[in-house]
mmCIF file of C-alpha atoms and ligand atoms in Angstrom:
data_model
loop_
_atom_site.group_PDB
_atom_site.id
_atom_site.type_symbol
_atom_site.label_atom_id
_atom_site.label_comp_id
_atom_site.label_asym_id
_atom_site.label_seq_id
_atom_site.Cartn_x
_atom_site.Cartn_y
_atom_site.Cartn_z
ATOM 1 C CA GLY Y 643 -8.958 14.358 23.114
ATOM 2 C CA ASP Y 644 -12.530 14.497 24.453
ATOM 3 C CA LEU Y 645 -15.012 15.113 22.159
ATOM 4 C CA SER Y 646 -17.738 14.501 24.133
ATOM 5 C CA SER Y 647 -17.956 18.287 25.657
ATOM 6 C CA ARG Y 648 -21.611 19.689 24.748
ATOM 7 C CA VAL Y 649 -22.360 23.852 25.066
ATOM 8 C CA GLU Y 650 -26.281 23.647 26.811
ATOM 9 C CA VAL Y 651 -27.913 27.554 25.777
ATOM 10 C CA GLU Y 652 -31.398 28.254 26.780
ATOM 11 C CA GLY Y 653 -33.925 29.885 23.852
ATOM 12 C CA LYS Y 654 -33.459 30.775 20.430
ATOM 13 C CA GLY Y 655 -30.651 33.315 20.496
ATOM 14 C CA ASP Y 656 -27.376 33.779 17.899
ATOM 15 C CA ILE Y 657 -25.819 32.267 20.820
ATOM 16 C CA ALA Y 658 -28.241 29.178 21.353
ATOM 17 C CA LEU Y 659 -28.368 28.684 17.633
ATOM 18 C CA LEU Y 660 -24.138 28.797 17.529
ATOM 19 C CA ALA Y 661 -24.720 26.366 20.535
ATOM 20 C CA GLN Y 662 -26.768 24.430 18.563
ATOM 21 C CA ASP Y 663 -24.129 24.610 15.508
ATOM 22 C CA PHE Y 664 -21.179 23.664 18.230
ATOM 23 C CA ASN Y 665 -22.533 20.840 19.365
ATOM 24 C CA ARG Y 666 -23.532 19.239 15.678
ATOM 25 C CA MET Y 667 -20.144 19.877 15.124
ATOM 26 C CA THR Y 668 -18.782 17.955 17.964
ATOM 27 C CA GLU Y 669 -21.264 15.159 17.203
ATOM 28 C CA GLN Y 670 -20.032 14.960 13.859
ATOM 29 C CA LEU Y 671 -16.316 14.873 14.967
ATOM 30 C CA THR Y 672 -16.706 12.275 17.422
ATOM 31 C CA ARG Y 673 -18.501 10.055 14.870
ATOM 32 C CA ASN Y 674 -15.364 10.313 12.323
ATOM 33 C CA GLU Y 675 -13.051 9.516 15.361
ATOM 34 C CA GLU Y 676 -15.364 6.512 15.756
ATOM 35 C CA VAL Y 677 -14.536 5.531 12.370
ATOM 36 C CA ARG Y 678 -11.115 6.223 11.725
ATOM 37 C CA ARG Y 679 -10.601 4.051 14.937
ATOM 38 C CA ASN Y 680 -12.638 1.300 13.472
ATOM 39 C CA MET Y 681 -11.065 1.582 10.629
ATOM 40 C CA VAL Y 682 -7.601 1.264 12.316
ATOM 41 C CA ALA Y 683 -9.115 -2.142 13.964
ATOM 42 C CA ASP Y 684 -10.792 -3.463 10.536
ATOM 43 C CA ILE Y 685 -6.957 -2.829 9.263
ATOM 44 C CA ALA Y 686 -5.309 -4.511 12.024
ATOM 45 C CA HIS Y 687 -7.460 -7.664 11.573
ATOM 46 C CA GLU Y 688 -7.182 -7.856 8.012
ATOM 47 C CA LEU Y 689 -3.497 -7.650 7.987
ATOM 48 C CA ARG Y 690 -3.152 -10.748 11.120
ATOM 49 C CA THR Y 691 -4.789 -13.170 9.336
ATOM 50 C CA PRO Y 692 -2.308 -13.627 6.443
ATOM 51 C CA LEU Y 693 0.423 -12.594 8.001
ATOM 52 C CA ALA Y 694 -0.274 -15.271 10.717
ATOM 53 C CA VAL Y 695 -0.473 -17.817 7.991
ATOM 54 C CA ILE Y 696 3.047 -16.786 6.613
ATOM 55 C CA LEU Y 697 4.960 -16.633 9.694
ATOM 56 C CA GLY Y 698 3.378 -19.933 10.807
ATOM 57 C CA LYS Y 699 4.042 -21.956 7.322
ATOM 58 C CA LEU Y 700 7.771 -20.053 7.350
ATOM 59 C CA GLU Y 701 8.577 -21.407 10.840
ATOM 60 C CA SER Y 702 6.803 -24.810 10.175
ATOM 61 C CA ILE Y 703 9.930 -24.649 6.652
ATOM 62 C CA GLN Y 704 12.509 -23.417 9.152
ATOM 63 C CA GLU Y 705 12.441 -26.028 11.957
ATOM 64 C CA GLY Y 706 12.030 -28.611 9.059
ATOM 65 C CA VAL Y 707 8.501 -29.720 9.924
ATOM 66 C CA LEU Y 708 7.581 -28.469 6.417
ATOM 67 C CA PRO Y 709 9.878 -29.114 3.638
ATOM 68 C CA SER Y 710 11.070 -26.521 1.242
ATOM 69 C CA THR Y 711 9.405 -27.371 -1.734
ATOM 70 C CA PRO Y 712 7.139 -25.215 -4.203
ATOM 71 C CA GLU Y 713 4.101 -27.065 -2.951
ATOM 72 C CA THR Y 714 4.723 -25.774 0.291
ATOM 73 C CA ILE Y 715 6.390 -21.909 -0.745
ATOM 74 C CA LEU Y 716 3.036 -21.190 -2.811
ATOM 75 C CA PRO Y 717 0.604 -20.773 -0.612
ATOM 76 C CA ILE Y 718 2.802 -18.050 1.254
ATOM 77 C CA GLN Y 719 3.177 -16.440 -1.921
ATOM 78 C CA ASP Y 720 -0.008 -16.334 -2.202
ATOM 79 C CA GLU Y 721 -0.901 -15.029 1.317
ATOM 80 C CA THR Y 722 2.144 -12.370 0.256
ATOM 81 C CA LEU Y 723 0.528 -11.243 -3.146
ATOM 82 C CA ARG Y 724 -2.724 -11.178 -1.123
ATOM 83 C CA LEU Y 725 -1.105 -8.984 1.515
ATOM 84 C CA ILE Y 726 0.463 -6.691 -1.566
ATOM 85 C CA ARG Y 727 -3.207 -6.403 -3.333
ATOM 86 C CA LEU Y 728 -4.836 -5.225 0.050
ATOM 87 C CA VAL Y 729 -2.448 -2.766 0.601
ATOM 88 C CA ARG Y 730 -2.643 -1.286 -2.881
ATOM 89 C CA ASP Y 731 -6.454 -1.536 -2.261
ATOM 90 C CA LEU Y 732 -6.130 0.593 1.104
ATOM 91 C CA GLN Y 733 -4.006 2.999 -0.406
ATOM 92 C CA GLN Y 734 -6.133 3.952 -3.199
ATOM 93 C CA LEU Y 735 -9.605 3.458 -1.245
ATOM 94 C CA SER Y 736 -8.180 6.385 1.057
ATOM 95 C CA LEU Y 737 -6.876 8.506 -1.904
ATOM 96 C CA ALA Y 738 -10.309 8.454 -3.479
ATOM 97 C CA GLU Y 739 -12.437 8.922 0.105
ATOM 98 C CA ALA Y 740 -10.476 11.677 0.537
ATOM 99 C CA GLY Y 741 -11.119 13.259 -2.413
ATOM 100 C CA LYS Y 742 -7.252 12.734 -3.760
ATOM 101 C CA LEU Y 743 -7.473 10.063 -6.295
ATOM 102 C CA PRO Y 744 -5.380 11.416 -9.303
ATOM 103 C CA MET Y 745 -7.268 10.785 -12.369
ATOM 104 C CA ASN Y 746 -6.097 10.843 -15.933
ATOM 105 C CA LEU Y 747 -9.519 11.501 -17.904
ATOM 106 C CA LYS Y 748 -9.462 10.830 -21.608
ATOM 107 C CA PRO Y 749 -12.278 9.282 -23.732
ATOM 108 C CA VAL Y 750 -13.407 6.197 -22.836
ATOM 109 C CA ASN Y 751 -14.854 3.598 -24.618
ATOM 110 C CA LEU Y 752 -16.424 1.426 -22.011
ATOM 111 C CA ARG Y 753 -17.646 -1.437 -24.818
ATOM 112 C CA GLN Y 754 -14.471 -1.734 -25.190
ATOM 113 C CA ILE Y 755 -13.225 -2.229 -21.757
ATOM 114 C CA VAL Y 756 -15.681 -4.636 -20.613
ATOM 115 C CA GLU Y 757 -15.150 -6.479 -23.652
ATOM 116 C CA LYS Y 758 -11.439 -7.066 -22.811
ATOM 117 C CA ILE Y 759 -12.163 -7.788 -19.352
ATOM 118 C CA THR Y 760 -14.456 -10.911 -20.299
ATOM 119 C CA GLU Y 761 -11.850 -11.822 -22.683
ATOM 120 C CA GLN Y 762 -9.204 -11.859 -19.456
ATOM 121 C CA PHE Y 763 -11.999 -13.648 -17.488
ATOM 122 C CA ALA Y 764 -12.607 -16.587 -20.357
ATOM 123 C CA ILE Y 765 -10.837 -19.453 -19.027
ATOM 124 C CA GLU Y 766 -12.590 -18.862 -15.670
ATOM 125 C CA PHE Y 767 -15.720 -18.312 -17.688
ATOM 126 C CA GLU Y 768 -15.612 -21.738 -19.327
ATOM 127 C CA GLU Y 769 -14.208 -23.711 -16.737
ATOM 128 C CA ARG Y 770 -17.329 -22.793 -14.709
ATOM 129 C CA GLY Y 771 -19.688 -23.470 -17.577
ATOM 130 C CA LEU Y 772 -20.815 -19.432 -17.032
ATOM 131 C CA HIS Y 773 -22.421 -17.748 -20.386
ATOM 132 C CA ILE Y 774 -21.541 -13.961 -20.851
ATOM 133 C CA GLU Y 775 -23.112 -12.080 -23.025
ATOM 134 C CA VAL Y 776 -22.472 -7.814 -23.239
ATOM 135 C CA ILE Y 777 -25.417 -6.202 -24.667
ATOM 136 C CA GLY Y 778 -25.542 -2.808 -26.753
ATOM 137 C CA ASP Y 779 -22.999 0.382 -26.708
ATOM 138 C CA VAL Y 780 -22.646 3.362 -25.571
ATOM 139 C CA PRO Y 781 -20.821 6.545 -26.630
ATOM 140 C CA GLU Y 782 -17.400 7.537 -25.284
ATOM 141 C CA VAL Y 783 -17.636 9.124 -21.751
ATOM 142 C CA ILE Y 784 -14.823 11.073 -20.679
ATOM 143 C CA GLY Y 785 -12.842 8.914 -17.301
ATOM 144 C CA ASP Y 786 -10.237 7.326 -16.181
ATOM 145 C CA PRO Y 787 -9.811 4.265 -18.156
ATOM 146 C CA ASP Y 788 -7.780 2.666 -15.168
ATOM 147 C CA ARG Y 789 -9.857 3.224 -12.452
ATOM 148 C CA LEU Y 790 -12.939 2.332 -14.516
ATOM 149 C CA THR Y 791 -11.318 -1.394 -15.737
ATOM 150 C CA GLN Y 792 -10.534 -1.885 -12.155
ATOM 151 C CA VAL Y 793 -14.621 -1.206 -11.546
ATOM 152 C CA PHE Y 794 -15.529 -3.730 -13.846
ATOM 153 C CA VAL Y 795 -13.133 -6.336 -12.751
ATOM 154 C CA ASN Y 796 -14.368 -6.176 -9.563
ATOM 155 C CA LEU Y 797 -18.077 -6.418 -10.680
ATOM 156 C CA ILE Y 798 -17.314 -9.006 -13.001
ATOM 157 C CA GLY Y 799 -15.164 -10.935 -10.759
ATOM 158 C CA ASN Y 800 -17.644 -10.691 -8.046
ATOM 159 C CA ALA Y 801 -20.688 -12.125 -10.332
ATOM 160 C CA LEU Y 802 -18.404 -14.861 -11.647
ATOM 161 C CA LEU Y 803 -17.312 -15.987 -8.031
ATOM 162 C CA HIS Y 804 -21.139 -15.740 -6.741
ATOM 163 C CA THR Y 805 -23.040 -17.390 -9.844
ATOM 164 C CA PRO Y 806 -22.994 -21.314 -9.768
ATOM 165 C CA ALA Y 807 -21.799 -23.194 -12.634
ATOM 166 C CA GLY Y 808 -24.226 -23.254 -15.603
ATOM 167 C CA GLY Y 809 -25.271 -19.704 -14.784
ATOM 168 C CA SER Y 810 -25.504 -16.733 -16.338
ATOM 169 C CA LEU Y 811 -24.246 -13.013 -16.782
ATOM 170 C CA SER Y 812 -25.113 -9.942 -18.903
ATOM 171 C CA VAL Y 813 -23.109 -6.672 -18.763
ATOM 172 C CA LEU Y 814 -25.926 -3.698 -20.400
ATOM 173 C CA LEU Y 815 -24.540 -0.782 -21.403
ATOM 174 C CA ALA Y 816 -27.020 1.633 -22.900
ATOM 175 C CA GLU Y 817 -27.388 5.669 -23.206
ATOM 176 C CA ALA Y 818 -29.919 7.447 -20.568
ATOM 177 C CA GLU Y 819 -31.252 11.331 -20.193
ATOM 178 C CA ARG Y 820 -30.290 10.989 -16.588
ATOM 179 C CA PRO Y 821 -29.271 8.353 -13.601
ATOM 180 C CA LEU Y 822 -31.140 5.211 -13.664
ATOM 181 C CA GLU Y 823 -33.342 5.176 -10.276
ATOM 182 C CA ASP Y 824 -34.128 1.837 -10.273
ATOM 183 C CA ALA Y 825 -33.497 -1.991 -11.708
ATOM 184 C CA LEU Y 826 -35.734 -5.092 -10.713
ATOM 185 C CA ILE Y 827 -34.309 -8.454 -11.615
ATOM 186 C CA ASP Y 828 -36.900 -10.748 -11.869
ATOM 187 C CA ASP Y 829 -36.593 -12.755 -14.688
ATOM 188 C CA GLU Y 830 -39.968 -10.998 -16.881
ATOM 189 C CA THR Y 831 -38.077 -7.814 -15.997
ATOM 190 C CA ARG Y 832 -34.631 -9.046 -16.703
ATOM 191 C CA ARG Y 833 -36.359 -9.922 -20.419
ATOM 192 C CA ARG Y 834 -37.904 -6.313 -20.534
ATOM 193 C CA LEU Y 835 -34.774 -4.727 -19.249
ATOM 194 C CA ARG Y 836 -32.667 -6.847 -22.208
ATOM 195 C CA ASP Y 837 -34.939 -5.658 -24.897
ATOM 196 C CA VAL Y 838 -34.627 -1.971 -24.094
ATOM 197 C CA PHE Y 839 -31.105 -1.958 -23.503
ATOM 198 C CA ARG Y 840 -30.620 -3.610 -26.711
ATOM 199 C CA ARG Y 841 -32.601 -1.366 -28.246
ATOM 200 C CA LYS Y 842 -31.227 1.765 -27.129
ATOM 201 C CA GLY Y 843 -27.998 -0.030 -27.676
ATOM 202 C CA GLU Y 844 -27.909 -0.207 -31.298
ATOM 203 C CA LYS Y 845 -29.278 2.959 -31.645
ATOM 204 C CA ALA Y 846 -25.862 4.022 -30.166
ATOM 205 C CA GLU Y 847 -23.753 2.225 -32.038
ATOM 206 C CA GLU Y 848 -25.409 3.100 -34.705
ATOM 207 C CA ALA Y 849 -24.926 7.110 -33.594
ATOM 208 C CA ASN Y 850 -21.544 6.069 -32.806
ATOM 209 C CA ARG Y 851 -20.462 4.589 -36.145
ATOM 210 C CA ASN Y 852 -21.923 7.742 -37.383
ATOM 211 C CA ARG Y 853 -19.841 10.151 -35.712
ATOM 212 C CA ARG Y 854 -16.970 8.133 -36.284
ATOM 213 C CA ASP Y 855 -17.985 8.277 -40.141
ATOM 214 C CA ASP Y 856 -18.651 11.961 -39.749
ATOM 215 C CA ASN Y 857 -15.645 13.433 -38.316
ATOM 216 C CA GLY Y 858 -12.826 10.967 -38.106
ATOM 217 C CA PRO Y 859 -12.070 10.636 -34.007
ATOM 218 C CA SER Y 860 -15.505 10.706 -32.040
ATOM 219 C CA GLU Y 861 -16.109 13.906 -30.214
ATOM 220 C CA VAL Y 862 -17.397 13.704 -27.274
ATOM 221 C CA ARG Y 863 -20.653 14.680 -26.205
ATOM 222 C CA SER Y 864 -21.194 16.884 -23.192
ATOM 223 C CA ASP Y 865 -24.422 16.316 -21.822
ATOM 224 C CA GLY Y 866 -26.310 12.790 -20.500
ATOM 225 C CA TRP Y 867 -25.496 9.888 -18.755
ATOM 226 C CA VAL Y 868 -24.492 5.954 -19.860
ATOM 227 C CA GLN Y 869 -25.512 2.993 -17.353
ATOM 228 C CA VAL Y 870 -23.730 -0.381 -17.365
ATOM 229 C CA THR Y 871 -25.061 -3.080 -15.287
ATOM 230 C CA VAL Y 872 -23.984 -6.147 -14.466
ATOM 231 C CA VAL Y 873 -26.532 -9.176 -14.300
ATOM 232 C CA ASP Y 874 -25.937 -11.978 -12.605
ATOM 233 C CA SER Y 875 -27.814 -15.362 -12.134
ATOM 234 C CA GLY Y 876 -26.094 -16.102 -9.612
ATOM 235 C CA GLU Y 877 -26.857 -16.809 -5.225
ATOM 236 C CA GLY Y 878 -27.614 -13.573 -4.448
ATOM 237 C CA ILE Y 879 -27.416 -11.085 -1.975
ATOM 238 C CA PRO Y 880 -29.731 -11.467 1.426
ATOM 239 C CA GLU Y 881 -31.524 -8.172 1.943
ATOM 240 C CA GLU Y 882 -30.551 -7.576 5.389
ATOM 241 C CA GLU Y 883 -27.079 -7.530 3.513
ATOM 242 C CA LEU Y 884 -27.241 -4.903 1.030
ATOM 243 C CA ASP Y 885 -27.011 -2.106 3.238
ATOM 244 C CA HIS Y 886 -23.497 -2.711 4.158
ATOM 245 C CA ILE Y 887 -22.190 -4.304 0.674
ATOM 246 C CA PHE Y 888 -20.784 -1.027 -0.017
ATOM 247 C CA ASP Y 889 -18.686 -1.210 3.215
ATOM 248 C CA ARG Y 890 -15.337 -1.979 3.333
ATOM 249 C CA PHE Y 891 -14.265 -5.561 4.377
ATOM 250 C CA TYR Y 892 -18.077 -6.244 4.462
ATOM 251 C CA ARG Y 893 -18.319 -9.640 3.585
ATOM 252 C CA VAL Y 894 -21.583 -11.524 3.164
ATOM 253 C CA ASP Y 895 -19.463 -15.027 4.050
ATOM 254 C CA LYS Y 896 -16.634 -14.167 6.209
ATOM 255 C CA ALA Y 897 -14.689 -17.421 5.981
ATOM 256 C CA ARG Y 898 -15.376 -18.463 2.636
ATOM 257 C CA GLU Y 899 -14.821 -14.948 0.679
ATOM 258 C CA ARG Y 900 -11.455 -14.475 2.798
ATOM 259 C CA GLU Y 901 -10.583 -18.121 1.431
ATOM 260 C CA SER Y 902 -11.557 -17.000 -2.152
ATOM 261 C CA GLY Y 903 -8.289 -14.506 -1.918
ATOM 262 C CA GLY Y 904 -11.053 -11.223 -2.028
ATOM 263 C CA THR Y 905 -9.771 -8.277 0.053
ATOM 264 C CA GLY Y 906 -13.154 -7.048 0.759
ATOM 265 C CA LEU Y 907 -12.468 -3.992 -0.712
ATOM 266 C CA GLY Y 908 -13.403 -4.409 -4.354
ATOM 267 C CA LEU Y 909 -17.062 -2.870 -4.037
ATOM 268 C CA ALA Y 910 -16.174 -0.129 -1.766
ATOM 269 C CA ILE Y 911 -13.559 0.590 -4.483
ATOM 270 C CA ALA Y 912 -15.799 0.648 -7.353
ATOM 271 C CA LYS Y 913 -18.460 2.813 -5.180
ATOM 272 C CA GLU Y 914 -15.429 5.365 -4.988
ATOM 273 C CA PHE Y 915 -14.052 5.134 -8.331
ATOM 274 C CA ILE Y 916 -17.775 5.577 -9.570
ATOM 275 C CA GLN Y 917 -18.460 8.835 -7.627
ATOM 276 C CA ALA Y 918 -14.715 10.067 -8.566
ATOM 277 C CA HIS Y 919 -16.705 10.170 -11.633
ATOM 278 C CA GLY Y 920 -19.642 11.822 -10.711
ATOM 279 C CA GLY Y 921 -21.534 8.686 -11.031
ATOM 280 C CA SER Y 922 -23.217 6.529 -8.708
ATOM 281 C CA ILE Y 923 -23.595 2.923 -8.055
ATOM 282 C CA GLN Y 924 -26.481 0.662 -6.508
ATOM 283 C CA VAL Y 925 -27.477 -2.835 -6.218
ATOM 284 C CA LYS Y 926 -30.585 -4.844 -6.441
ATOM 285 C CA SER Y 927 -30.456 -8.453 -5.914
ATOM 286 C CA LYS Y 928 -32.634 -11.610 -4.336
ATOM 287 C CA PRO Y 929 -31.083 -14.724 -3.156
ATOM 288 C CA GLY Y 930 -31.865 -17.664 -5.345
ATOM 289 C CA VAL Y 931 -32.174 -15.458 -8.306
ATOM 290 C CA GLY Y 932 -29.306 -13.031 -8.437
ATOM 291 C CA SER Y 933 -27.598 -10.022 -8.466
ATOM 292 C CA CYS Y 934 -27.701 -6.775 -10.433
ATOM 293 C CA PHE Y 935 -25.324 -4.088 -10.196
ATOM 294 C CA TRP Y 936 -25.967 -1.033 -12.233
ATOM 295 C CA ILE Y 937 -23.504 2.387 -12.717
ATOM 296 C CA SER Y 938 -24.897 5.655 -13.716
ATOM 297 C CA LEU Y 939 -21.978 7.517 -15.385
ATOM 298 C CA PRO Y 940 -22.390 11.423 -16.653
ATOM 299 C CA ILE Y 941 -20.934 11.269 -19.951
ATOM 300 C CA LYS Y 942 -18.197 14.071 -18.821
ATOM 301 C CA PRO Y 943 -17.837 14.605 -14.885
ATOM 302 C CA ASN Y 944 -18.045 17.681 -13.880
ATOM 303 C CA ALA Y 945 -16.577 19.804 -10.722
ATOM 304 C CA SER Y 946 -19.057 17.774 -8.427
ATOM 305 C CA THR Y 947 -16.054 14.879 -8.574
ATOM 306 C CA LYS Y 948 -15.366 15.171 -4.488
ATOM 307 C CA GLY Y 949 -12.372 17.690 -5.716
ATOM 308 C CA ASN Y 950 -10.565 14.246 -7.322
ATOM 309 C CA THR Y 951 -7.440 15.423 -8.973
ATOM 310 C CA LEU Y 952 -8.862 15.723 -12.636
ATOM 311 C CA THR Y 953 -5.984 15.400 -15.118
ATOM 312 C CA ILE Y 954 -7.434 15.626 -18.718
ATOM 313 C CA SER Y 955 -4.852 14.152 -21.560
HETATM 314 P P1 ADP H 361 -15.059 -9.382 -2.072
HETATM 315 O O1 ADP H 361 -13.444 -8.837 -2.261
HETATM 316 O O2 ADP H 361 -14.627 -10.043 -0.555
HETATM 317 O O3 ADP H 361 -15.594 -10.040 -2.844
HETATM 318 P P2 ADP H 361 -16.241 -7.508 -2.588
HETATM 319 O O4 ADP H 361 -16.294 -5.796 -1.468
HETATM 320 O O5 ADP H 361 -16.293 -6.988 -3.632
HETATM 321 O O6 ADP H 361 -15.368 -7.817 -1.274
HETATM 322 O O7 ADP H 361 -17.829 -7.752 -2.474
HETATM 323 C C1 ADP H 361 -18.619 -7.573 -0.852
HETATM 324 C C2 ADP H 361 -19.183 -9.308 -0.643
HETATM 325 O O8 ADP H 361 -20.325 -8.758 -1.914
HETATM 326 C C3 ADP H 361 -18.789 -10.046 -0.923
HETATM 327 O O9 ADP H 361 -18.249 -10.961 0.043
HETATM 328 C C4 ADP H 361 -20.200 -11.023 -1.011
HETATM 329 O O10 ADP H 361 -20.775 -11.832 0.058
HETATM 330 C C5 ADP H 361 -20.747 -10.135 -1.631
HETATM 331 N N1 ADP H 361 -21.276 -9.725 -3.259
HETATM 332 C C6 ADP H 361 -20.601 -9.191 -4.178
HETATM 333 N N2 ADP H 361 -21.065 -9.485 -5.218
HETATM 334 C C7 ADP H 361 -22.042 -10.385 -5.389
HETATM 335 C C8 ADP H 361 -22.605 -10.961 -6.395
HETATM 336 N N3 ADP H 361 -22.889 -10.503 -7.389
HETATM 337 N N4 ADP H 361 -23.647 -11.858 -5.818
HETATM 338 C C9 ADP H 361 -23.453 -12.370 -4.668
HETATM 339 N N5 ADP H 361 -23.121 -11.455 -3.593
HETATM 340 C C10 ADP H 361 -22.002 -10.547 -4.054
#
C-alpha cells in the first residue's frame, strides 16, 4: 500500500496535533517497511552465494568434471552446514527482535560458562599461539544459560578470529552497581581495568564461596549488575565501522569474513540476546590495538526484557 500520504493541518489545535501524530506514525511505518524490504534483500543475497557454490559443485560432479571424492564433497557439506547455521541464526534473531525469544531462566554461573567455552576453543588458541585468561568472578545471575553461552561463543570466537598469532585475550568478570558506561583499551587503561576487575573479582569469588558455605545452594541476589568484558589485542575495528558492527550481515572485510564461515549475524544475535536479559552490550576498539566488548547484565532481569517469553525453572 501507499504509505507516503501526509496530512497537513494549519495551526495548533487538536486536529493539527492529531495530524502531526498521524504523520509521525506514517513515517515510522514507512521506515519499518523499508527495513523489512532491506532485510529480505539481505537474506536473499546471503543465501544466494552458498547455494550457487553448492549447485555449481554438484553439477560438476554430476557432469563428471569433478570426481565424487571426499575432497570434492567436503566443501559442499561445509556450505550446507553454513546455510543451516545461517537459517538457525536468522530464526533466533527474528524471534528475539519480535520479543518472542523463548527464554529458560535459571541461576547461571557466568565464569563457568566462559571457562567451558575457552576449553572448547583450547586447540584453536594453542594452534594460533594465543594466550587467554579469565579474570574475576561474579555472583550468579538469572538468565538463559544456552542463550548466554551463545553470546560468549560469538564474542570469544570473533576475538579468536581477529587476533593475530601471539596475541592475547582476556575475559574479565566483575560486579557493578550499575551498567558500566565506558571502557577504554589502551595499554595503561587495560592494566588498570585488569587490576580493578581482579580485585572486584576476588571479592565476588569470596562472596560466592561464603554464600555457598552459608546456605548450601547459593541464593541469587535480586539487585545489582555484573559486567563481562572480552578484550583482545587484535586488529581492531575502524572507528567509522563501529556504529554498524551490531547490524545484521555487517562485515568489515566482506570477502574475507564470508570465507571464514561467519554468518555476519554473530554480534546482532549477541546484542538481541543480551537485551532480552535486560542488559546491554557495547564496543570500544582501536585499529592495531585491539577490541573490547563489554556486557552489562542485571543480576535479575525484570519486566523490561522486551516481552520475550520468560520461563523460570
Ligand atoms: P561474523 O559472523 O562475520 O563474524 P559478526 O556479527 O560476529 O559477524 O561480526 C561482524 C563483524 O565485526 C565481523 O565481520 C568483523 O569484521 C567485526 N568484528 C567482530 N568482532 C571483532 C573483533 N574482536 N575484532 C575485530 N573485528 C571484529
